[in-house]
């Protein structure tokens, strides 16, 4: 990688280069009214010195340089070329965005030089073929070089701005993905823990009533509580491992339609009669869709146990025409259905379905009870 010169080093290099070129030209000068003197070399130093402030006053440096050239020639010092001492100043003005000023001052310099050359009796043919052409070429080359450097620098700045903007957009995308993942994990924890708390509440109530009268039933209920809490703790540990690993793909395969049977068994143990009708072949739906369906069933069964006062629930799922059709129907008649409908559970299920590109409807069933009906795409778009 090449080291890049600092602005101060660049200015100093231009100044020293101008001093050296003009001084060498003075030393080799001819046709002068007087021999080279320290004053002539002082002009060379002056032409270079003004370049040290070129970034702050580019046009002023250019004007001072051109006026210095006129004074130099008026004093009869050796010829140094009209445009040569001003080359660095012309370049500086164009590089710093003063291209029009550089062209205007360059034109004045070339015009004045041509006028005095003609006034001195120099043949017009010589002037047009050599002297004028040389001065015009130097002015044009200096301005073009300055403009080219400025254009390249502006291009680099634009690329840097685009790079910074792209990095900012990537950071924003990463933040959005992280936020979506946090929301998904929060929803999963709500569904899982809510379901477990419902199961624990039911079995704890049964155990409390059975203690001293039916110890076997109490022990069975406590075992169901232990099993439900153990499963939830395992899922919580898996979630913590996910958060520590920061790996998005792990969570999608944690649950799926294959786990609906365990949900049904847990609901049966809580006293519900669960009719499970799953007609979904292995691999028929994407993992994320299966996980979403599992959470919808989990939340629906939790609501049934909490609010429905139901004895029977039917969970049915099937795939047709690229869609997963999922229904949870119960025969509950509990008066607290309105509270369940207004709560976070159904809203969370609807949001989950929408995030997966599907829909979810819920409300009273045709034959009584309550129905949750979700339609999810079997495959996520690539």
Coordinates of C-alpha atoms in Angstrom, one line a residue:
X1 CA 0.0 0.0 0.0
X2 CA 1.4 3.4 -1.0
X3 CA 1.7 6.1 1.6
X4 CA -0.4 9.2 0.9
X5 CA 1.3 12.6 1.2
X6 CA -0.2 15.0 3.7
X7 CA -1.5 18.4 2.4
X8 CA 1.4 20.3 4.0
X9 CA 3.9 17.9 2.4
X10 CA 2.2 18.4 -1.0
X11 CA 2.3 22.2 -0.7
X12 CA 5.9 22.1 0.3
X13 CA 6.8 19.9 -2.7
X14 CA 5.0 22.2 -5.1
X15 CA 6.8 25.2 -3.6
X16 CA 10.3 23.6 -3.8
X17 CA 9.7 22.3 -7.3
X18 CA 8.6 25.7 -8.5
X19 CA 11.6 27.4 -6.9
X20 CA 14.0 24.8 -8.4
X21 CA 12.5 25.0 -12.0
X22 CA 12.4 28.8 -12.1
X23 CA 15.9 29.2 -10.5
X24 CA 17.4 26.8 -13.1
X25 CA 15.7 28.7 -15.9
X26 CA 17.1 31.9 -14.5
X27 CA 20.6 30.5 -14.4
X28 CA 20.3 29.4 -18.0
X29 CA 18.6 32.6 -19.1
X30 CA 19.6 34.5 -22.3
X31 CA 18.7 37.9 -23.9
X32 CA 18.5 39.7 -20.5
X33 CA 19.1 43.3 -20.0
X34 CA 21.2 42.4 -16.9
X35 CA 22.9 39.3 -15.6
X36 CA 21.1 37.1 -13.1
X37 CA 21.1 38.7 -9.7
X38 CA 20.0 37.7 -6.2
X39 CA 16.8 39.7 -6.8
X40 CA 15.9 37.4 -9.8
X41 CA 16.4 34.4 -7.6
X42 CA 14.4 36.1 -4.9
X43 CA 11.5 36.1 -7.4
X44 CA 12.0 32.4 -7.8
X45 CA 11.7 31.9 -4.1
X46 CA 8.7 34.2 -4.0
X47 CA 6.9 32.2 -6.7
X48 CA 7.4 29.1 -4.6
X49 CA 6.6 30.7 -1.2
X50 CA 3.1 31.9 -2.1
X51 CA 2.2 28.3 -2.9
X52 CA 2.4 27.5 0.8
X53 CA -1.0 29.3 1.3
X54 CA -2.6 28.0 -2.0
X55 CA -5.3 26.0 -0.2
X56 CA -6.5 29.0 1.7
X57 CA -6.4 31.7 -1.0
X58 CA -6.0 29.8 -4.4
X59 CA -7.2 32.7 -6.6
X60 CA -5.1 35.3 -4.7
X61 CA -2.0 33.1 -5.0
X62 CA -2.6 32.9 -8.8
X63 CA -3.1 36.7 -9.2
X64 CA 0.0 37.5 -7.1
X65 CA 2.0 35.0 -9.2
X66 CA 0.9 36.5 -12.5
X67 CA 1.6 40.0 -11.3
X68 CA 5.0 38.9 -10.1
X69 CA 5.8 37.5 -13.6
X70 CA 4.9 40.9 -15.1
X71 CA 7.1 42.7 -12.6
X72 CA 9.9 40.2 -13.2
X73 CA 9.9 40.9 -16.9
X74 CA 9.5 44.6 -16.4
X75 CA 12.8 44.6 -14.4
X76 CA 14.5 43.0 -17.4
X77 CA 15.6 39.8 -15.7
X78 CA 16.4 36.6 -17.8
X79 CA 13.5 35.0 -19.6
X80 CA 11.8 32.3 -17.7
X81 CA 8.8 31.7 -19.9
X82 CA 5.5 33.6 -19.3
X83 CA 3.4 30.5 -18.2
X84 CA 6.1 28.4 -16.5
X85 CA 6.3 30.2 -13.1
X86 CA 2.4 30.2 -12.9
X87 CA 2.0 26.5 -13.7
X88 CA 1.7 25.4 -10.1
X89 CA -0.6 28.3 -9.2
X90 CA -2.9 27.5 -12.2
X91 CA -2.9 23.8 -11.1
X92 CA -3.7 24.8 -7.5
X93 CA -6.7 27.0 -8.5
X94 CA -8.2 24.3 -10.7
X95 CA -7.6 21.6 -8.1
X96 CA -9.4 23.6 -5.4
X97 CA -12.4 24.3 -7.6
X98 CA -11.5 27.6 -9.1
X99 CA -11.3 26.4 -12.7
X100 CA -13.0 29.4 -14.2
X101 CA -10.6 31.8 -12.4
X102 CA -7.6 29.7 -13.5
X103 CA -8.7 29.8 -17.2
X104 CA -9.5 33.5 -17.0
X105 CA -6.1 34.4 -15.4
X106 CA -4.3 32.1 -17.7
X107 CA -5.9 33.7 -20.7
X108 CA -4.8 37.1 -19.4
X109 CA -1.3 35.9 -18.9
X110 CA -1.0 34.4 -22.4
X111 CA -2.7 37.5 -24.0
X112 CA -0.4 40.0 -22.2
X113 CA 2.7 37.9 -23.1
X114 CA 1.6 37.7 -26.8
X115 CA 1.0 41.5 -26.9
X116 CA 4.4 42.4 -25.6
X117 CA 6.0 39.8 -27.9
X118 CA 4.4 41.4 -30.9
X119 CA 5.3 44.9 -29.6
X120 CA 8.9 43.8 -29.4
X121 CA 8.8 43.0 -33.1
X122 CA 8.7 39.2 -32.8
X123 CA 7.4 37.7 -36.1
X124 CA 3.7 36.6 -35.8
X125 CA 4.5 33.3 -37.5
X126 CA 7.1 32.5 -34.7
X127 CA 4.7 33.6 -32.1
X128 CA 1.8 31.4 -33.3
X129 CA 4.0 28.4 -34.1
X130 CA 6.0 28.3 -30.9
X131 CA 5.8 30.9 -28.2
X132 CA 2.0 31.3 -28.0
X133 CA 1.5 27.6 -28.5
X134 CA 3.9 26.7 -25.7
X135 CA 2.2 29.1 -23.2
X136 CA -1.3 27.9 -24.1
X137 CA -0.2 24.3 -23.8
X138 CA 1.3 24.9 -20.3
X139 CA -1.8 26.8 -19.1
X140 CA -4.2 24.1 -20.5
X141 CA -2.1 21.2 -19.1
X142 CA -1.9 22.8 -15.6
X143 CA -5.7 23.5 -15.4
X144 CA -6.6 20.1 -16.8
X145 CA -4.3 18.3 -14.3
X146 CA -5.8 20.3 -11.4
X147 CA -9.3 19.5 -12.6
X148 CA -8.5 15.9 -13.0
X149 CA -7.1 15.6 -9.5
X150 CA -10.1 17.4 -8.1
X151 CA -12.5 15.0 -10.0
X152 CA -10.6 11.9 -8.7
X153 CA -10.7 13.3 -5.1
X154 CA -14.4 14.0 -5.4
X155 CA -14.9 10.5 -6.7
X156 CA -13.1 9.0 -3.8
X157 CA -15.1 11.1 -1.4
X158 CA -18.3 10.0 -3.0
X159 CA -17.2 6.4 -2.8
X160 CA -16.3 6.8 0.9
X161 CA -19.8 8.4 1.5
X162 CA -21.4 5.5 -0.2
X163 CA -19.3 3.0 1.8
X164 CA -20.3 4.7 5.0
X165 CA -23.9 4.8 4.0
X166 CA -23.7 1.1 3.1
X167 CA -22.2 0.2 6.4
X168 CA -24.9 2.3 8.2
X169 CA -27.6 0.4 6.2
X170 CA -26.0 -2.9 7.1
X171 CA -25.9 -1.9 10.8
X172 CA -29.6 -0.9 10.6
X173 CA -30.5 -4.2 8.9
X174 CA -28.6 -6.1 11.6
X175 CA -30.4 -4.1 14.3
X176 CA -33.8 -4.8 12.6
X177 CA -33.0 -8.5 12.4
X178 CA -31.9 -8.5 16.0
X179 CA -35.1 -6.7 17.1
X180 CA -37.3 -9.2 15.1
X181 CA -35.4 -12.1 16.7
X182 CA -36.0 -10.6 20.2
X183 CA -39.7 -10.2 19.4
X184 CA -39.9 -13.8 18.1
X185 CA -38.1 -15.1 21.2
X186 CA -40.4 -13.1 23.5
X187 CA -43.4 -14.4 21.7
X188 CA -42.2 -18.0 21.9
X189 CA -41.5 -17.6 25.6
X190 CA -44.9 -16.2 26.2
X191 CA -46.5 -19.1 24.4
X192 CA -44.4 -21.7 26.1
X193 CA -44.6 -20.4 29.6
X194 CA -48.3 -19.5 29.3
X195 CA -49.1 -23.0 28.3
X196 CA -47.0 -24.5 31.1
X197 CA -48.5 -22.2 33.7
X198 CA -52.0 -23.3 32.6
X199 CA -51.1 -27.0 32.9
X200 CA -49.5 -26.4 36.3
X201 CA -52.5 -24.5 37.6
X202 CA -54.9 -27.2 36.5
X203 CA -52.9 -30.1 38.0
X204 CA -52.0 -28.1 41.2
X205 CA -55.7 -27.6 41.8
X206 CA -56.4 -31.3 41.2
X207 CA -53.5 -32.3 43.6
X208 CA -54.7 -29.8 46.3
X209 CA -58.2 -31.3 46.2
X210 CA -56.9 -34.9 46.1
X211 CA -54.4 -34.7 49.0
X212 CA -55.7 -36.9 51.9
X213 CA -58.5 -38.4 49.8
X214 CA -56.8 -39.8 46.7
X215 CA -53.1 -39.8 47.1
X216 CA -52.5 -41.6 43.8
X217 CA -54.4 -38.9 41.9
X218 CA -52.4 -36.2 43.8
X219 CA -49.1 -37.9 43.0
X220 CA -50.1 -38.2 39.3
X221 CA -51.0 -34.5 39.2
X222 CA -47.7 -33.5 40.8
X223 CA -45.9 -35.7 38.3
X224 CA -47.7 -33.9 35.5
X225 CA -46.6 -30.6 37.0
X226 CA -43.0 -31.8 37.2
X227 CA -43.1 -33.0 33.6
X228 CA -44.6 -29.7 32.3
X229 CA -42.1 -27.6 34.2
X230 CA -39.2 -29.8 33.2
X231 CA -40.1 -29.4 29.5
X232 CA -40.4 -25.7 29.8
X233 CA -37.1 -25.4 31.6
X234 CA -35.4 -27.4 28.8
X235 CA -36.9 -25.0 26.2
X236 CA -35.7 -22.0 28.3
X237 CA -32.2 -23.4 28.4
X238 CA -32.3 -23.9 24.6
X239 CA -33.4 -20.3 24.2
X240 CA -30.5 -19.1 26.4
X241 CA -28.1 -21.2 24.4
X242 CA -29.5 -19.6 21.2
X243 CA -29.0 -16.1 22.7
X244 CA -25.5 -16.9 23.7
X245 CA -24.6 -18.4 20.4
X246 CA -26.3 -15.7 18.4
X247 CA -27.2 -18.1 15.7
X248 CA -30.5 -17.5 13.9
X249 CA -31.0 -20.9 12.3
X250 CA -31.0 -22.9 15.6
X251 CA -34.4 -21.6 16.8
X252 CA -36.3 -22.6 13.7
X253 CA -35.8 -26.2 14.2
X254 CA -36.5 -26.3 18.0
X255 CA -40.2 -26.9 17.6
X256 CA -42.5 -28.0 14.8
X257 CA -45.6 -30.0 13.9
X258 CA -44.0 -33.1 15.3
X259 CA -44.3 -31.6 18.8
X260 CA -48.0 -31.0 18.5
X261 CA -48.6 -34.6 19.9
X262 CA -46.8 -33.7 23.1
X263 CA -49.0 -30.6 23.4
X264 CA -52.1 -32.7 23.0
X265 CA -50.9 -35.2 25.6
X266 CA -50.3 -32.4 28.1
X267 CA -53.8 -31.0 27.4
X268 CA -55.3 -34.5 27.9
X269 CA -53.5 -34.9 31.2
X270 CA -55.1 -31.6 32.2
X271 CA -58.6 -33.2 31.6
X272 CA -59.3 -32.1 28.0
X273 CA -60.4 -34.6 25.4
X274 CA -58.1 -33.8 22.4
X275 CA -58.9 -35.1 18.9
X276 CA -55.7 -34.8 16.9
X277 CA -56.0 -34.9 13.1
X278 CA -52.7 -34.1 11.5
X279 CA -52.3 -34.9 7.8
X280 CA -49.0 -33.2 7.0
X281 CA -46.3 -35.5 5.5
X282 CA -42.7 -35.1 6.6
X283 CA -41.0 -32.3 4.7
X284 CA -44.3 -30.9 3.4
X285 CA -43.7 -27.5 5.1
X286 CA -40.7 -25.5 5.9
X287 CA -39.2 -25.6 9.4
X288 CA -40.2 -22.0 10.2
X289 CA -43.8 -22.7 9.1
X290 CA -43.9 -25.8 11.3
X291 CA -42.5 -23.9 14.2
X292 CA -45.1 -21.2 13.7
X293 CA -47.9 -23.7 13.5
X294 CA -46.7 -25.4 16.7
X295 CA -46.8 -22.1 18.6
X296 CA -50.3 -21.3 17.3
X297 CA -51.6 -24.7 18.5
X298 CA -49.8 -24.2 21.8
X299 CA -51.4 -20.8 22.4
X300 CA -54.8 -22.0 21.2
X301 CA -54.7 -24.9 23.7
X302 CA -53.6 -22.6 26.5
X303 CA -56.5 -20.3 25.8
X304 CA -58.9 -23.3 25.9
X305 CA -57.6 -24.5 29.3
X306 CA -57.7 -20.9 30.7
X307 CA -60.9 -19.5 29.3
X308 CA -63.1 -22.0 27.4
X309 CA -64.6 -24.2 30.1
X310 CA -64.4 -26.8 27.4
X311 CA -64.4 -30.6 27.5
X312 CA -63.3 -31.4 24.0
X313 CA -61.0 -29.8 21.5
X314 CA -60.1 -30.8 17.9
X315 CA -56.7 -29.9 16.3
X316 CA -56.7 -30.5 12.5
X317 CA -53.9 -29.7 10.0
X318 CA -53.5 -30.5 6.3
X319 CA -51.6 -29.3 3.3
X320 CA -53.3 -28.4 0.0
X321 CA -52.3 -26.2 -3.0
X322 CA -49.2 -25.0 -1.2
X323 CA -50.9 -23.9 2.0
X324 CA -51.0 -25.4 5.5
X325 CA -54.6 -25.2 6.8
X326 CA -54.7 -25.3 10.6
X327 CA -57.8 -25.4 12.8
X328 CA -58.3 -25.6 16.6
X329 CA -62.0 -26.0 17.5
X330 CA -63.4 -26.4 21.1
X331 CA -66.9 -26.9 22.5
X332 CA -66.4 -24.3 25.3
X333 CA -69.2 -22.1 26.5
X334 CA -67.4 -20.1 29.1
X335 CA -68.5 -16.4 29.5
X336 CA -64.8 -15.2 29.6
X337 CA -64.4 -15.7 25.9
X338 CA -64.5 -11.9 25.3
X339 CA -61.5 -11.4 27.6
X340 CA -59.6 -14.2 25.8
X341 CA -60.3 -12.6 22.4
X342 CA -59.1 -9.2 23.6
X343 CA -55.9 -10.5 25.1
X344 CA -52.3 -10.8 23.9
X345 CA -52.6 -14.5 23.0
X346 CA -54.8 -14.2 19.9
X347 CA -53.1 -11.0 18.9
X348 CA -49.7 -12.8 19.1
X349 CA -51.0 -15.7 17.0
X350 CA -52.3 -13.3 14.3
X351 CA -49.0 -11.4 14.2
X352 CA -47.1 -14.7 13.9
X353 CA -49.2 -15.8 11.0
X354 CA -48.8 -12.5 9.3
X355 CA -45.0 -12.6 9.7
X356 CA -45.0 -15.9 7.9
X357 CA -47.1 -14.6 5.1
X358 CA -50.4 -16.2 6.2
X359 CA -53.6 -15.2 7.9
X360 CA -55.4 -16.1 11.2
X361 CA -59.0 -15.8 12.0
X362 CA -60.7 -16.5 15.4
X363 CA -64.2 -16.3 16.8
X364 CA -67.2 -18.3 17.7
X365 CA -67.5 -21.7 15.9
X366 CA -70.4 -22.6 13.6
X367 CA -71.6 -25.3 16.0
X368 CA -70.8 -23.4 19.2
X369 CA -67.5 -23.1 21.0
X370 CA -64.6 -21.2 19.6
X371 CA -62.4 -21.6 16.5
X372 CA -58.9 -20.6 15.6
X373 CA -58.2 -21.0 11.9
X374 CA -54.8 -20.3 10.4
X375 CA -53.6 -20.5 6.8
X376 CA -49.9 -20.5 6.3
X377 CA -47.8 -20.9 3.2
X378 CA -46.2 -24.3 3.1
X379 CA -43.0 -22.8 1.8
X380 CA -41.3 -19.5 2.5
X381 CA -40.3 -17.5 -0.5
X382 CA -36.6 -17.6 -1.3

